[in-house]
C-alpha positions as CSV (number, residue, x, y, z in Angstrom):
1,M,-7.2,29.6,-5.7
2,V,-7.7,26.4,-7.5
3,T,-6.9,27.9,-10.9
4,V,-3.1,27.7,-10.2
5,A,-2.8,24.4,-12.1
6,L,-4.1,26.1,-15.3
7,R,-2.3,29.3,-14.8
8,E,1.1,27.5,-14.7
9,S,0.7,26.4,-18.3
10,C,-0.2,29.8,-19.7
11,F,2.1,31.6,-22.2
12,G,5.2,33.3,-20.9
13,A,5.6,36.9,-19.7
14,S,3.5,39.4,-21.5
15,S,3.1,43.2,-21.8
16,H,-0.7,43.1,-21.4
17,S,-3.2,40.3,-20.8
18,L,-6.9,39.8,-20.3
19,K,-7.7,36.4,-18.7
20,Y,-10.8,34.8,-17.3
21,F,-10.7,31.8,-14.9
22,Y,-13.8,29.6,-14.3
23,T,-13.8,27.0,-11.6
24,G,-16.5,24.5,-10.7
25,I,-16.3,22.4,-7.6
26,S,-18.3,19.2,-7.0
27,E,-18.4,19.3,-3.2
28,P,-17.2,22.6,-1.9
29,S,-16.6,23.1,1.8
30,Q,-19.4,24.6,3.8
31,G,-20.1,28.2,2.7
32,Q,-17.8,27.9,-0.4
33,P,-19.4,28.4,-3.8
34,H,-19.9,25.6,-6.4
35,F,-18.8,28.0,-9.2
36,V,-16.4,31.0,-9.3
37,T,-15.3,33.3,-12.2
38,V,-12.5,35.8,-12.0
39,G,-11.4,38.2,-14.6
40,S,-7.9,39.7,-14.6
41,V,-6.1,42.4,-16.6
42,D,-2.3,42.3,-16.4
43,G,-2.6,40.0,-13.4
44,Q,-5.0,42.3,-11.4
45,V,-8.4,40.8,-10.6
46,F,-11.0,43.3,-11.9
47,V,-14.2,41.3,-11.6
48,Q,-15.5,38.3,-9.7
49,Y,-18.6,36.1,-9.7
50,D,-19.5,33.3,-7.5
51,S,-22.5,31.0,-7.1
52,N,-23.1,32.1,-3.5
53,S,-23.6,35.8,-4.3
54,G,-25.0,35.1,-7.8
55,R,-23.6,38.5,-8.9
56,M,-20.7,39.7,-11.0
57,M,-19.0,42.3,-8.9
58,P,-16.2,44.8,-9.6
59,R,-13.0,44.3,-7.7
60,V,-11.2,47.5,-8.6
61,S,-12.3,51.2,-8.5
62,W,-12.1,51.7,-12.3
63,M,-14.7,48.9,-12.8
64,E,-17.0,50.5,-10.2
65,K,-17.2,53.5,-12.5
66,V,-18.5,51.3,-15.3
67,G,-21.6,50.5,-13.2
68,K,-22.2,54.1,-12.5
69,E,-22.0,55.0,-16.2
70,D,-24.1,52.1,-17.3
71,P,-26.5,51.0,-14.5
72,Q,-27.5,47.7,-16.4
73,Y,-23.9,46.6,-16.9
74,W,-23.6,44.4,-13.8
75,N,-27.0,42.8,-14.4
76,T,-25.9,42.0,-18.0
77,Q,-22.6,40.5,-16.8
78,T,-24.4,38.5,-14.2
79,D,-26.9,37.2,-16.6
80,M,-24.2,36.1,-19.0
81,L,-22.7,33.8,-16.3
82,S,-25.9,31.8,-15.6
83,G,-25.2,29.6,-18.7
84,P,-21.6,28.8,-17.9
85,E,-22.5,28.1,-14.3
86,E,-25.1,25.5,-15.3
87,T,-22.8,24.1,-18.0
88,F,-20.0,23.6,-15.5
89,R,-22.3,21.7,-13.2
90,E,-23.4,19.5,-16.0
91,D,-19.9,19.0,-17.4
92,L,-18.6,18.2,-13.9
93,E,-21.3,15.5,-13.5
94,T,-20.5,14.1,-17.0
95,L,-16.8,13.8,-16.2
96,R,-17.4,12.2,-12.8
97,N,-19.6,9.6,-14.6
98,C,-17.1,9.0,-17.3
99,Y,-14.3,8.4,-14.7
100,N,-16.7,6.4,-12.5
101,Q,-16.3,8.9,-9.7
102,S,-19.5,8.9,-7.7
103,E,-18.3,10.9,-4.8
104,G,-15.4,13.0,-3.5
105,L,-14.1,16.5,-4.4
106,H,-13.6,17.1,-8.1
107,I,-12.8,20.3,-9.9
108,I,-13.4,21.5,-13.5
109,Q,-11.7,24.7,-14.8
110,R,-11.5,26.9,-17.8
111,M,-9.0,29.6,-18.6
112,Y,-9.1,31.8,-21.7
113,G,-7.9,35.1,-22.7
114,C,-5.6,37.1,-24.9
115,E,-2.2,38.7,-24.7
116,L,-0.2,41.4,-26.3
117,R,3.4,40.4,-25.8
118,R,6.5,42.6,-25.4
119,D,7.6,41.9,-28.9
120,G,4.3,43.1,-30.3
121,S,3.0,39.6,-31.1
122,K,-0.5,38.7,-30.0
123,G,-1.8,35.4,-28.5
124,G,-5.0,33.9,-27.5
125,F,-5.8,30.7,-25.6
126,D,-8.6,28.6,-24.3
127,Q,-8.0,25.5,-22.2
128,H,-10.0,23.3,-19.8
129,G,-8.8,21.3,-16.9
130,Y,-10.2,18.5,-14.6
131,D,-8.8,17.7,-11.2
132,G,-5.7,19.8,-11.7
133,R,-4.7,18.5,-15.1
134,T,-5.2,20.1,-18.5
135,F,-8.0,18.3,-20.2
136,I,-8.4,20.0,-23.6
137,I,-6.8,23.0,-25.3
138,F,-8.0,25.0,-28.3
139,D,-5.3,25.1,-31.0
140,K,-5.8,28.4,-32.7
141,E,-3.4,27.4,-35.6
142,T,-5.5,24.4,-36.7
143,L,-8.8,25.6,-35.2
144,T,-9.3,22.3,-33.4
145,W,-9.5,21.1,-29.8
146,V,-6.6,19.0,-28.7
147,A,-6.3,16.6,-25.7
148,P,-2.7,16.8,-24.5
């Protein structure tokens, strides 16, 4: 998947992690979505949303149980992604205009999450990328956004 570029710059090995990857594509191949979200726990994808289906869906059996216990859960999760999907489309267009890129394939990404490391320390991260490069990172120590 396209999120490989952002995944490479993530923190080192961890005992437990929760990560979300958002990807927006300017000109996807026929049948491919413009927007995809994937959630993972300890490297296992547990949920996925894409603009073609328009639905957040479970990807593991233990998440299917959540929908059975709370019938509105998947509707709520789906509704929460309508905002980010639209924001990604707008941000992608803004970046294309800023870089004078009127056509061609361009990709915007976000990765955020948290980790509990083997040594007991905790970490969190939020970073954005454009066309395979890290664009901006949230520095949790200074509570500011930093462009690398």
